[in-house]
């Protein structure tokens, strides 16, 4: 009995403990209104851990600054080392200098860094302060109204009221909005850079409140997740007093830093404040990367340490021996210790070792790190200031976000680029479309677009013509030329007009994205416009005459639905520039908007029961009864009389229809006043959506309003139609499609409109049987569309398919499925049409790529796009050349990938060696010998195309080496359909395995991981948001800026810094060696002839400025030459300016120079009465002269700053010396250099020494440089000579050089590779380099264009063949592809074998084999059949189309190259199939 | 529209960087070209200049007359005596005869030269108190003089430190033999040999009514035979710390083998022009032991010129480097001429 209560107590305790633990571990945060809390409860301890809204990004406080900053600085090993040495000086037995003095440089360095940190922290503090003192309206309990308060006073649980255009002070749960729908728009540009507006919604239950929101009545409790940095996620629930719960989503949360737009007033409760807001949690500080140069430098610093130790050891042993030789009889100059006893030789040596470390400390350059930091900051400044890296259109300039890797820019070897938004503008322009199998080419639109481009190029041309290089230098003159030209040329005039307009538009409405006139003003295709009008007219007639809608021809109904889909199948928000948001709309008397599938189903079911049951059943009947579905849901569903009648009834009676009738009238009026409508602005989440909506508007099918529950569309004759929006399935990259579920106002049926990538959608199509005419027709449409899609892809257009289906039928049949997944709605789609959207290349991309490639950079494009589009863009931007062979890797499994890689490697190797080439040629080319001589094949211009799936296998541990060795042989690599993770894995692979310098450039969130992995990450500050920029080291406005950034600034930064670092090592070594030589003449006692002041301040004061100036300003080659001769960039890649041996060369030079500077004064003063410092001062002077003159030899350009810095340094030394030597006769023990300098300057010998020593010391280097410049100049020196020529001759030479370089195939490239990875690929490269020359001369001799022309002849049209799914091969010469296509289609296998023979390639495609790889072919037969059947019939139209394309494509895609298509077949089959 | 355009073009948007030469890195600059034709002239100029200078210096250096006499070997008995430190108070004299073949005209300087005396040893060179030598009353215990600061009984040394303690204290006199019977003392100047700045600024005697009282309370360093205020009893202005011999000794020499100025010739009587040729004898009071440090002592008589002493090195250095430079110039010319045809890559 006694035990039981005890047990219970225990239990209770346990419970309590558990509860406590629970509280501690709880993963949620509870927020309640601050207004509720009566006094005592307010002081509950749980309040304290919640951060208040006070922003504090400063690192230090007044008190903590010194210790904290010092602590941080001592994390740098060098600082610890120097402090250790300075402290060593305080030990009497080993001290070398006056201890206080020895502290000076260390303190100086620490102080400089501390001041820098302090300044940074202060500016942070100031900005914090500014933000903290911004005001907002917070509800005050005492005053019972909203009062102005500072941001920093806002606390979690406060109620904040925000007005339009105010910045949100904290993460706020939206509770009330002036908007009748409870919406609030926010602009998140500050957060993610996306300029479109985002909708936020108030918590649902509060929407239903009738009265105005009163904070005092807010008694609910909010449970939400702990603060985290996920911007796109917020979960929680709100518990109301009555115990009901409501979920909270990210749509309910206003994030700190965003701006309220288009909404008059919103109120909310603060959930997260201050540092716990998502915005701040996302804000990680600048990144620290160590550059390659710095890594190399650190190795050399270690060498210096080793040298130092050796020198100290040598001195210590020398001293020991020296002491030992005197034995017991101590000489008078050997001073005993303090206690009067002499040191033993060993102990003396040990002490001396420490002393020598102090004396020689300069060898480890204390100021090196500081100097490098200063130089880099200046370099960053200059890069920032470059006018050519400024983009006028976006008013943005280059940003350097990482301060310490500028020199890495000059050493890049691989560029990994994203495609969309990086190479292209990510300005989506509607180009053409196909509706129900009929193509509308939009000629006028194409012409309009071409005009933009033409004007572009013309302007460039004239600028190039009008201004020579030198004139281009000054931007102002360049501009004036432009202006003059504008007035002359009509075209460019027009263009600039539009450009100015675009700019104005973008300035006017900064928050409206994707709205340049190029994208907005779409010229409609007359045919289509005609059809649209016709369709609308007939619809109107039909309605007014109460006719059946089924009288519309299937084509017209398809067109009608196509445009409806274009208009509403998106998430575009309509705004007008006037505040607040236009709210002209007619509201349905609807319940709350549909949010979830369940909801949707729930609401859907009754409607089906009441009105749709009949029609739906009949429609399903029609479909099942082989009654061909025409496409339009309206038609198919209303094809029976009964339904139609019902419908008409509804039209007449339902309030909705009344509304529609009203709105249609209104709409008509609106058409009359069209300019008004033109002011509508579309804000889309992605540019293609906007492009499509604008395209639809061009056909008078305008989106005029979007609410969460309805979409209003204005049609030419029908007026305004309002679709009830039942559900939206958003776009995501996995599904690659989006759908909207709407209730059609005309039919009152529920339709699903889907839009998505063709690859996905095609598989979701309603399977149609081929035995009835309807199905045949449908199939024909599908295959036709597929054909057009292929052609679009060839053109580099992005393709989207529009689809529509009647959901009722599907739901009827499989209601249960709907509950499981939203995906089931999107089945059995009916194809409406496809659109081709052009993503225009950015200005200057092809030129930039060509130049970068000439600079020895390998460019890989990693894109999420599909293969065809990617390949074509690659052609357009000259990433792939027409005379290039393309290896396409598409595999379905690890084994096939391995086999494929093996085979490709074998193939390439065989290409490189003549012997094997003959063998393979023998086996492959049956009877096609003479036309294609093997020698012409020897070139390394290979392109590799790999798709995402294969890439995943290739990145497998077992295959990555093979993949890499294949990829690095290729001139360009194109990875399609790659995920962000794959992108970063590829970069990582190259970075780690090839030890290469990698640069990743991208613009979107999907490039972030790649940008972070690469040695240098470059972000493009474009419309895709700031995520890439935030992750990047450098942010450029445009891709073309990469050229100057790398070729010019990269080269400059690298060469400047490399030279400076080398010079630093030389300087210190030379100076220290002087002291070392002296040890031989002072019994290794550690004494120095150079006064300690000079010794300590030599680096810091006397010799630092010139090298800094040179490090910042020296320009070895001018920007024009660097751009003109991109070859020069290779010097950076090969680390020519700073190679390991150069360190040692510099050390040897330092040794020699120090010997000269030591022994000339030594022998001059030998056996004279000279005293220690009268002899040491000239040496210091000589050393200074030598060091500065050495720098002078190495300096390539002398500006006023260089001159003045050198003169200043020398003057400073003399002034300091003179002043120091008269200032105090006893102050500076032990040197006491009183009057030394003054005395010396009165003696001629001093001057004689000062003249001869630098001359002798620098003669070898000067001679070497001269001979090098004369007899064996490096590329850089030639470039420098080029610099000096008059502009005209220089231009001539540049032109000649470029031609020359183009004609030289990639011969140096394999040589270049070998040093990078000698162990793994030495043999390969050896082979490659060895084997190439014999065959190369023949090519040299030929006209450079020869390979391409011959090949073009032989390879006419390898084209659409039966290939595995996803690997569409297309090619062919423009002129003849049509014929060859038809031939191939009829006899596909023969021709391909022939082709392979022709082109000496391994053309391994053979249908019989496919059957063994069932999985591979699962999907393909259907499409294959389609193609085979339809190609014949479509042929005529294709050829005409092709003519169109030729004229239209701005990018003029000539596809005359070879595709090596290696399918997923294992090797044994391959060979058998060929033989 | 046209106007607007041109205005728009000129008007720089907010973030556009300045178009200044500095910021665009387009400062006017001189770009030296390190190729043969452009540097040839500098090679020849430098070479010829060095050659000429070298010849001048050699010529002037050759005009210097110098005679060195090693007396540590000659006065072997004395040096043996000095090896034993217990004999420190025994006087030892030694004479060295020599013949001057030519007249030494002009200023003649007498140096003593020490070999293997490491005055530049770090701890030795530190061992002094500049404040004490400036006549200030300082606590030398805290100075660098240790262990040569005080005797065990506490009396401080004046001057303190190892340098002062080891001061060269041989006295050397030179007699000129007019003939085999009569010898006259060559007159020497004791003062004015040290730097003016040392004598007048760096070294001061402690102030007192006379010198001996100024040094009261202190004693001589252990190796000294007489206290500091007796260094030169004849000349008040050359006594104590401001004694020229002392000042010169305190100026630590740079090399282990060095010479220090001892006396200057006083141009009187027969010696108005310098030292005439003839027979001379050095009379040396041998006090300074060198055998312990494996050193040698020499006495040197020498004249000087503008380019220093008898050291020919500087002249040779100039001549050789001048010759090498000219030679290099020729080599460059040759290479340039040979390569001129090939070098058309960038020049038309």
XYZ file of C-alpha atoms in Angstrom, chain A residues 637-1161:
525
model
C -20.332 16.673 -75.243
C -23.125 18.575 -76.794
C -23.342 16.456 -79.832
C -26.609 15.014 -78.814
C -29.705 17.076 -79.050
C -30.845 16.537 -75.534
C -27.796 17.903 -73.929
C -27.844 20.842 -76.159
C -31.346 21.664 -75.235
C -30.509 21.368 -71.655
C -27.653 23.638 -72.158
C -29.665 26.231 -73.872
C -32.058 26.119 -71.069
C -29.302 26.744 -68.683
C -28.023 29.533 -70.769
C -31.336 31.197 -70.545
C -32.078 30.674 -66.912
C -29.054 30.354 -64.815
C -27.799 33.486 -63.159
C -24.359 32.733 -64.404
C -25.454 32.930 -67.922
C -27.171 36.155 -67.239
C -23.994 37.427 -65.974
C -22.275 36.230 -69.000
C -24.716 37.939 -71.174
C -24.133 41.093 -69.342
C -20.464 40.769 -69.475
C -20.479 40.014 -73.123
C -22.118 43.330 -73.752
C -19.631 44.976 -71.571
C -16.954 43.181 -73.433
C -18.168 44.495 -76.686
C -17.909 47.937 -75.363
C -14.486 47.201 -74.223
C -13.493 46.170 -77.677
C -14.579 49.516 -78.886
C -12.295 51.167 -76.438
C -9.369 48.995 -77.076
C -6.519 51.242 -75.954
C -7.916 51.002 -72.488
C -7.509 47.318 -72.578
C -4.010 47.705 -73.826
C -3.055 49.024 -70.502
C -3.590 45.700 -68.920
C -0.427 44.144 -67.772
C 0.277 40.495 -67.363
C 2.423 39.287 -64.567
C 3.498 35.766 -65.063
C 5.629 33.410 -63.122
C 7.491 32.308 -66.179
C 8.166 34.172 -69.377
C 6.608 31.580 -71.647
C 3.278 31.984 -69.937
C 3.339 35.688 -70.579
C 4.335 35.095 -74.167
C 1.397 32.810 -74.730
C -1.059 35.191 -73.152
C 0.254 38.032 -75.241
C -0.020 35.854 -78.296
C -3.611 35.094 -77.507
C -4.282 38.755 -77.014
C -2.964 39.457 -80.460
C -5.849 37.341 -81.673
C -8.265 39.414 -79.667
C -8.575 36.728 -77.121
C -7.512 38.660 -74.131
C -7.216 37.654 -70.563
C -8.814 40.454 -68.619
C -9.047 39.232 -65.110
C -7.964 36.455 -62.885
C -9.169 35.698 -59.426
C -8.531 32.600 -57.438
C -11.853 31.233 -58.458
C -12.492 32.625 -61.879
C -10.887 33.749 -65.071
C -12.313 36.309 -67.418
C -11.546 36.234 -71.081
C -12.575 38.722 -73.635
C -13.388 37.397 -77.070
C -13.914 39.365 -80.245
C -17.578 38.714 -80.824
C -18.664 36.865 -77.778
C -17.486 39.482 -75.378
C -16.419 38.623 -71.926
C -16.562 35.034 -70.884
C -15.996 34.112 -67.334
C -14.689 30.684 -66.542
C -15.194 29.319 -63.118
C -11.810 28.094 -62.063
C -12.228 24.869 -60.214
C -8.720 23.794 -59.857
C -5.209 24.565 -60.947
C -2.512 21.958 -61.124
C 0.602 24.024 -61.078
C 3.592 23.534 -63.276
C 6.474 21.622 -61.944
C 9.576 20.311 -63.523
C 8.773 16.683 -62.852
C 5.356 16.655 -64.420
C 6.391 19.229 -66.977
C 2.867 20.355 -67.477
C 0.147 22.301 -65.870
C -3.601 22.061 -66.008
C -6.560 24.126 -65.168
C -9.969 22.745 -64.481
C -12.679 25.160 -65.436
C -16.355 25.240 -65.902
C -16.991 26.365 -69.398
C -19.448 29.269 -69.406
C -20.956 28.408 -72.746
C -21.584 24.791 -72.072
C -21.440 24.772 -68.309
C -19.289 21.742 -68.487
C -16.120 21.035 -66.724
C -13.078 21.122 -68.913
C -9.480 20.431 -68.235
C -6.947 22.396 -70.198
C -3.447 21.105 -70.058
C -0.292 22.650 -71.339
C 3.057 21.026 -71.240
C 6.182 19.735 -72.841
C 5.529 17.581 -75.855
C 7.434 14.579 -74.606
C 5.175 14.285 -71.633
C 1.927 15.227 -73.203
C 2.177 13.005 -76.222
C 2.069 10.011 -73.968
C -1.000 11.257 -72.204
C -2.993 11.590 -75.355
C -6.165 9.770 -75.799
C -5.217 6.622 -77.616
C -7.139 6.529 -80.833
C -7.830 3.490 -82.764
C -6.798 3.599 -86.351
C -9.685 1.673 -87.810
C -12.327 4.394 -87.803
C -12.012 7.583 -89.783
C -12.292 9.838 -86.766
C -9.469 8.157 -84.994
C -7.433 8.219 -88.148
C -7.960 11.867 -88.504
C -7.022 12.406 -84.944
C -3.943 10.348 -85.384
C -3.035 12.250 -88.424
C -3.324 15.451 -86.504
C -1.126 14.022 -83.831
C 1.547 12.872 -86.167
C 1.438 16.058 -88.115
C 1.801 18.004 -84.959
C 4.654 15.785 -83.973
C 6.326 16.565 -87.236
C 5.903 20.229 -86.757
C 7.194 19.891 -83.287
C 10.304 18.270 -84.607
C 10.733 21.098 -87.006
C 10.225 23.618 -84.263
C 12.853 21.885 -82.266
C 15.194 22.049 -85.211
C 14.621 25.743 -85.145
C 15.473 25.900 -81.511
C 11.991 26.802 -80.494
C 10.545 25.778 -77.208
C 7.501 23.735 -77.748
C 4.437 23.521 -75.635
C 1.412 21.491 -76.393
C -2.066 22.569 -75.647
C -4.558 19.973 -74.731
C -7.933 19.726 -73.477
C -10.139 17.022 -72.242
C -13.508 16.704 -70.812
C -13.006 15.691 -67.297
C -16.473 14.421 -66.719
C -15.941 11.372 -68.760
C -12.835 10.401 -67.038
C -14.208 11.079 -63.655
C -17.312 9.200 -64.409
C -15.324 6.155 -65.166
C -12.722 6.271 -62.521
C -13.803 8.417 -59.752
C -11.780 6.503 -57.257
C -8.590 7.263 -59.101
C -9.167 10.912 -58.782
C -8.986 10.641 -55.100
C -5.588 9.120 -55.335
C -3.865 11.536 -57.539
C -4.288 14.656 -59.477
C -2.416 13.113 -62.331
C -5.409 11.144 -63.344
C -7.236 14.185 -64.472
C -4.669 14.677 -67.127
C -5.263 11.553 -69.071
C -6.936 10.879 -72.318
C -6.162 14.273 -73.566
C -7.290 15.610 -76.822
C -4.693 17.429 -78.802
C -5.493 20.989 -79.713
C -2.261 22.297 -80.986
C 1.253 23.240 -80.283
C 3.093 26.468 -79.949
C 6.649 27.306 -80.766
C 8.206 29.909 -78.598
C 11.522 31.302 -79.428
C 13.982 31.981 -76.750
C 16.197 34.461 -78.476
C 19.916 34.223 -78.174
C 21.456 37.030 -76.238
C 23.450 39.583 -78.117
C 26.881 38.462 -79.018
C 26.645 34.955 -77.683
C 28.074 33.187 -80.749
C 30.959 35.607 -80.950
C 31.633 35.265 -77.260
C 31.605 31.519 -77.432
C 33.852 31.527 -80.461
C 36.269 33.845 -78.762
C 36.238 31.977 -75.511
C 36.896 28.804 -77.353
C 39.792 30.346 -79.177
C 41.036 31.239 -75.775
C 41.301 27.552 -75.044
C 38.266 27.332 -72.872
C 36.144 24.279 -73.167
C 32.515 25.105 -73.049
C 29.992 22.629 -71.819
C 26.351 23.414 -71.886
C 24.268 21.820 -69.214
C 20.636 22.353 -69.762
C 17.358 20.994 -68.643
C 15.994 21.405 -72.129
C 15.401 18.617 -74.477
C 17.989 17.313 -76.790
C 16.810 18.726 -80.083
C 16.265 22.207 -78.778
C 19.570 22.142 -77.019
C 21.440 20.941 -80.080
C 19.906 23.599 -82.206
C 20.619 26.350 -79.805
C 24.121 24.981 -79.649
C 24.381 25.338 -83.395
C 22.920 28.779 -83.285
C 25.441 29.975 -80.798
C 28.278 28.254 -82.627
C 28.915 25.891 -79.811
C 28.704 23.096 -82.307
C 30.214 23.597 -85.680
C 28.881 22.326 -88.894
C 31.987 20.412 -89.681
C 31.906 18.806 -86.340
C 31.046 15.259 -85.604
C 28.524 14.815 -82.931
C 28.473 11.854 -80.668
C 25.083 11.354 -79.150
C 24.847 9.249 -76.065
C 21.449 7.921 -75.233
C 21.381 4.846 -73.109
C 18.838 3.220 -70.971
C 20.926 1.291 -68.533
C 24.254 1.276 -66.862
C 25.578 -1.557 -68.987
C 24.618 -0.006 -72.257
C 26.109 3.286 -71.150
C 29.341 1.552 -70.321
C 29.404 -0.180 -73.649
C 28.581 3.012 -75.401
C 31.328 4.911 -73.705
C 33.811 2.178 -74.429
C 32.865 2.166 -77.992
C 33.086 5.904 -78.395
C 36.476 5.953 -76.797
C 37.617 3.248 -79.109
C 36.238 5.136 -82.011
C 37.970 8.336 -81.110
C 41.198 6.589 -80.506
C 40.948 4.950 -83.832
C 40.454 8.334 -85.358
C 43.628 9.581 -83.860
C 45.854 6.846 -85.032
C 46.318 6.138 -88.699
C 46.784 2.434 -88.313
C 43.604 1.784 -86.548
C 41.790 4.166 -88.744
C 42.545 2.061 -91.728
C 41.322 -1.004 -89.953
C 38.088 0.470 -88.850
C 37.679 2.174 -92.140
C 38.056 -1.153 -93.840
C 35.372 -2.722 -91.796
C 33.012 0.143 -91.848
C 33.238 1.702 -95.227
C 32.283 -0.878 -97.681
C 32.918 0.563 -101.027
C 33.163 4.183 -100.200
C 36.891 4.575 -100.106
C 37.941 7.220 -102.558
C 35.414 9.859 -101.842
C 36.342 10.360 -98.279
C 40.049 10.016 -97.709
C 40.786 8.956 -94.158
C 43.159 11.806 -93.609
C 40.389 14.321 -93.837
C 38.812 12.763 -90.810
C 41.641 13.551 -88.509
C 40.425 16.380 -86.437
C 39.415 16.634 -82.905
C 36.365 18.657 -83.548
C 33.979 16.392 -81.841
C 30.837 17.312 -80.080
C 29.308 15.209 -77.394
C 25.624 15.253 -76.674
C 24.388 13.325 -73.730
C 20.966 13.216 -72.212
C 20.048 13.292 -68.599
C 19.383 9.629 -68.198
C 22.651 8.591 -69.746
C 24.411 11.279 -67.812
C 23.132 9.761 -64.622
C 24.766 6.483 -65.609
C 27.884 8.160 -66.875
C 28.312 9.895 -63.566
C 28.304 6.565 -61.837
C 31.527 5.812 -60.025
C 32.415 3.049 -62.412
C 31.887 5.051 -65.548
C 32.890 8.544 -64.657
C 36.488 8.092 -65.732
C 35.463 6.830 -69.108
C 32.923 9.541 -69.514
C 35.481 12.115 -68.609
C 38.129 10.855 -70.939
C 35.582 10.873 -73.698
C 34.224 14.265 -72.851
C 37.553 15.967 -72.651
C 38.403 14.911 -76.152
C 35.364 16.642 -77.422
C 35.398 20.225 -78.338
C 32.041 20.829 -76.820
C 29.795 18.868 -74.575
C 26.095 19.280 -74.355
C 24.193 17.707 -71.508
C 20.489 17.808 -72.048
C 17.697 17.198 -69.666
C 20.018 17.362 -66.757
C 18.840 18.043 -63.277
C 20.429 20.665 -61.048
C 22.125 17.920 -59.115
C 23.585 16.403 -62.247
C 24.847 19.764 -63.299
C 26.741 20.159 -60.094
C 27.995 16.594 -60.292
C 29.399 17.173 -63.741
C 31.153 20.290 -62.586
C 32.485 18.525 -59.566
C 33.701 15.629 -61.643
C 35.660 17.844 -63.957
C 36.956 19.964 -61.129
C 38.158 17.074 -59.046
C 39.201 14.544 -61.616
C 40.826 16.769 -64.174
C 42.077 19.204 -61.585
C 40.835 21.836 -63.920
C 39.602 25.284 -63.177
C 35.895 25.386 -63.691
C 33.514 28.215 -64.161
C 29.804 27.775 -63.978
C 27.442 30.349 -65.324
C 23.745 30.335 -64.955
C 20.793 32.461 -64.162
C 18.214 30.405 -62.397
C 17.654 28.574 -59.210
C 18.448 25.321 -60.955
C 21.996 26.489 -61.557
C 22.694 27.334 -57.972
C 24.248 24.050 -57.026
C 26.488 24.097 -60.064
C 27.506 27.656 -59.381
C 28.413 26.781 -55.857
C 30.453 23.780 -56.809
C 32.522 25.454 -59.493
C 35.750 27.243 -58.745
C 34.168 30.399 -59.980
C 30.447 30.793 -60.087
C 28.956 33.426 -62.295
C 25.356 34.418 -62.033
C 23.410 36.254 -64.643
C 21.246 38.879 -63.131
C 18.219 38.310 -65.239
C 14.524 37.965 -64.834
C 14.816 34.496 -63.360
C 15.468 35.893 -59.963
C 18.373 36.514 -57.736
C 19.054 33.043 -56.487
C 21.846 32.383 -58.927
C 23.307 35.785 -58.275
C 23.151 35.250 -54.558
C 25.085 32.039 -54.895
C 27.589 33.381 -57.368
C 30.989 34.940 -57.045
C 30.441 37.298 -59.904
C 27.207 38.466 -61.371
C 27.128 39.746 -64.911
C 24.194 41.257 -66.720
C 24.777 39.351 -69.910
C 26.578 36.312 -71.175
C 28.699 38.297 -73.567
C 30.243 40.133 -70.665
C 31.949 36.922 -69.786
C 34.336 37.558 -72.633
C 35.767 40.714 -71.243
C 35.533 39.474 -67.701
C 37.644 36.451 -68.472
C 39.855 37.459 -71.337
C 40.683 40.915 -70.129
C 40.031 41.271 -66.442
C 40.784 37.677 -65.705
C 44.056 37.910 -67.530
C 44.966 41.170 -65.959
C 44.098 40.100 -62.456
C 45.942 36.873 -62.852
C 49.044 38.297 -64.415
C 49.158 41.181 -62.005
C 48.758 39.066 -58.972
C 51.031 36.324 -60.193
C 53.742 38.818 -60.909
C 53.230 40.520 -57.629
C 53.406 37.323 -55.640
C 56.544 36.234 -57.429
C 58.035 39.628 -56.916
C 57.170 39.449 -53.269
C 59.013 36.215 -52.828
C 61.964 37.521 -54.750
C 62.072 40.716 -52.782
C 62.015 39.107 -49.413
C 64.432 36.387 -50.356
C 66.857 38.888 -51.763
C 66.668 41.039 -48.690
C 67.060 38.198 -46.259
C 69.918 36.668 -48.194
C 71.887 39.868 -47.597
C 71.659 39.208 -43.896
C 72.526 35.600 -44.363
C 75.749 36.351 -46.191
C 76.736 38.617 -43.410
C 76.553 35.779 -40.929
C 79.714 34.383 -42.473
C 81.543 37.521 -41.382
C 80.202 37.956 -37.925
C 80.796 34.509 -36.531
C 77.195 33.499 -37.229
C 76.271 35.562 -34.281
C 73.029 36.815 -35.721
C 74.024 40.413 -35.980
C 72.827 42.425 -38.911
C 74.450 45.298 -40.691
C 71.067 46.675 -41.661
C 69.593 48.838 -39.021
C 66.631 47.220 -37.354
C 64.410 50.065 -38.422
C 65.210 49.560 -42.055
C 64.907 45.873 -41.583
C 61.465 46.073 -40.119
C 60.030 48.855 -42.216
C 61.676 47.946 -45.489
C 58.789 45.756 -46.545
C 56.125 47.802 -44.932
C 57.048 51.288 -46.036
C 59.877 51.591 -48.487
C 59.220 48.901 -51.021
C 55.503 48.294 -50.697
C 53.943 51.094 -52.672
C 55.441 50.488 -56.131
C 54.558 46.844 -56.041
C 51.032 47.635 -54.976
C 50.656 50.116 -57.782
C 52.048 47.624 -60.234
C 49.884 44.904 -58.797
C 46.819 47.024 -59.276
C 47.511 48.970 -62.422
C 50.050 47.180 -64.541
C 48.574 46.302 -67.874
C 50.711 43.863 -69.717
C 48.509 43.884 -72.773
C 45.771 46.223 -73.706
C 42.169 45.128 -73.607
C 41.792 45.371 -77.373
C 44.599 42.976 -78.060
C 43.445 40.573 -75.411
C 40.018 40.454 -76.986
C 41.450 40.428 -80.479
C 43.840 37.576 -79.770
C 41.976 35.322 -77.367
C 44.852 32.891 -77.617
C 46.665 34.956 -75.081
C 44.321 33.693 -72.436
C 46.041 30.353 -72.555
C 48.962 31.766 -70.692
C 46.737 31.950 -67.674
C 45.440 28.446 -68.112
C 48.937 27.102 -68.343
C 49.874 29.224 -65.380
C 52.620 30.711 -67.489
C 53.020 33.691 -65.287
C 53.506 31.765 -62.130
C 54.818 28.290 -62.508
C 56.511 26.327 -59.785
C 59.867 26.672 -61.497
C 59.404 30.404 -61.658
C 59.462 30.551 -57.922
C 62.835 28.904 -57.961
C 64.064 31.031 -60.843
C 63.140 34.032 -58.811
C 64.864 32.581 -55.805
C 68.029 32.050 -57.795
C 67.814 35.525 -59.170
C 67.320 36.790 -55.648
C 70.365 34.841 -54.587
C 72.473 36.330 -57.321
C 71.253 39.830 -56.731
C 71.826 39.573 -53.036
C 75.324 38.302 -53.641
C 76.019 41.315 -55.811
C 74.427 43.720 -53.399
C 76.361 42.219 -50.551
C 79.768 41.673 -51.983
C 80.239 44.838 -53.960
C 80.014 46.915 -50.795
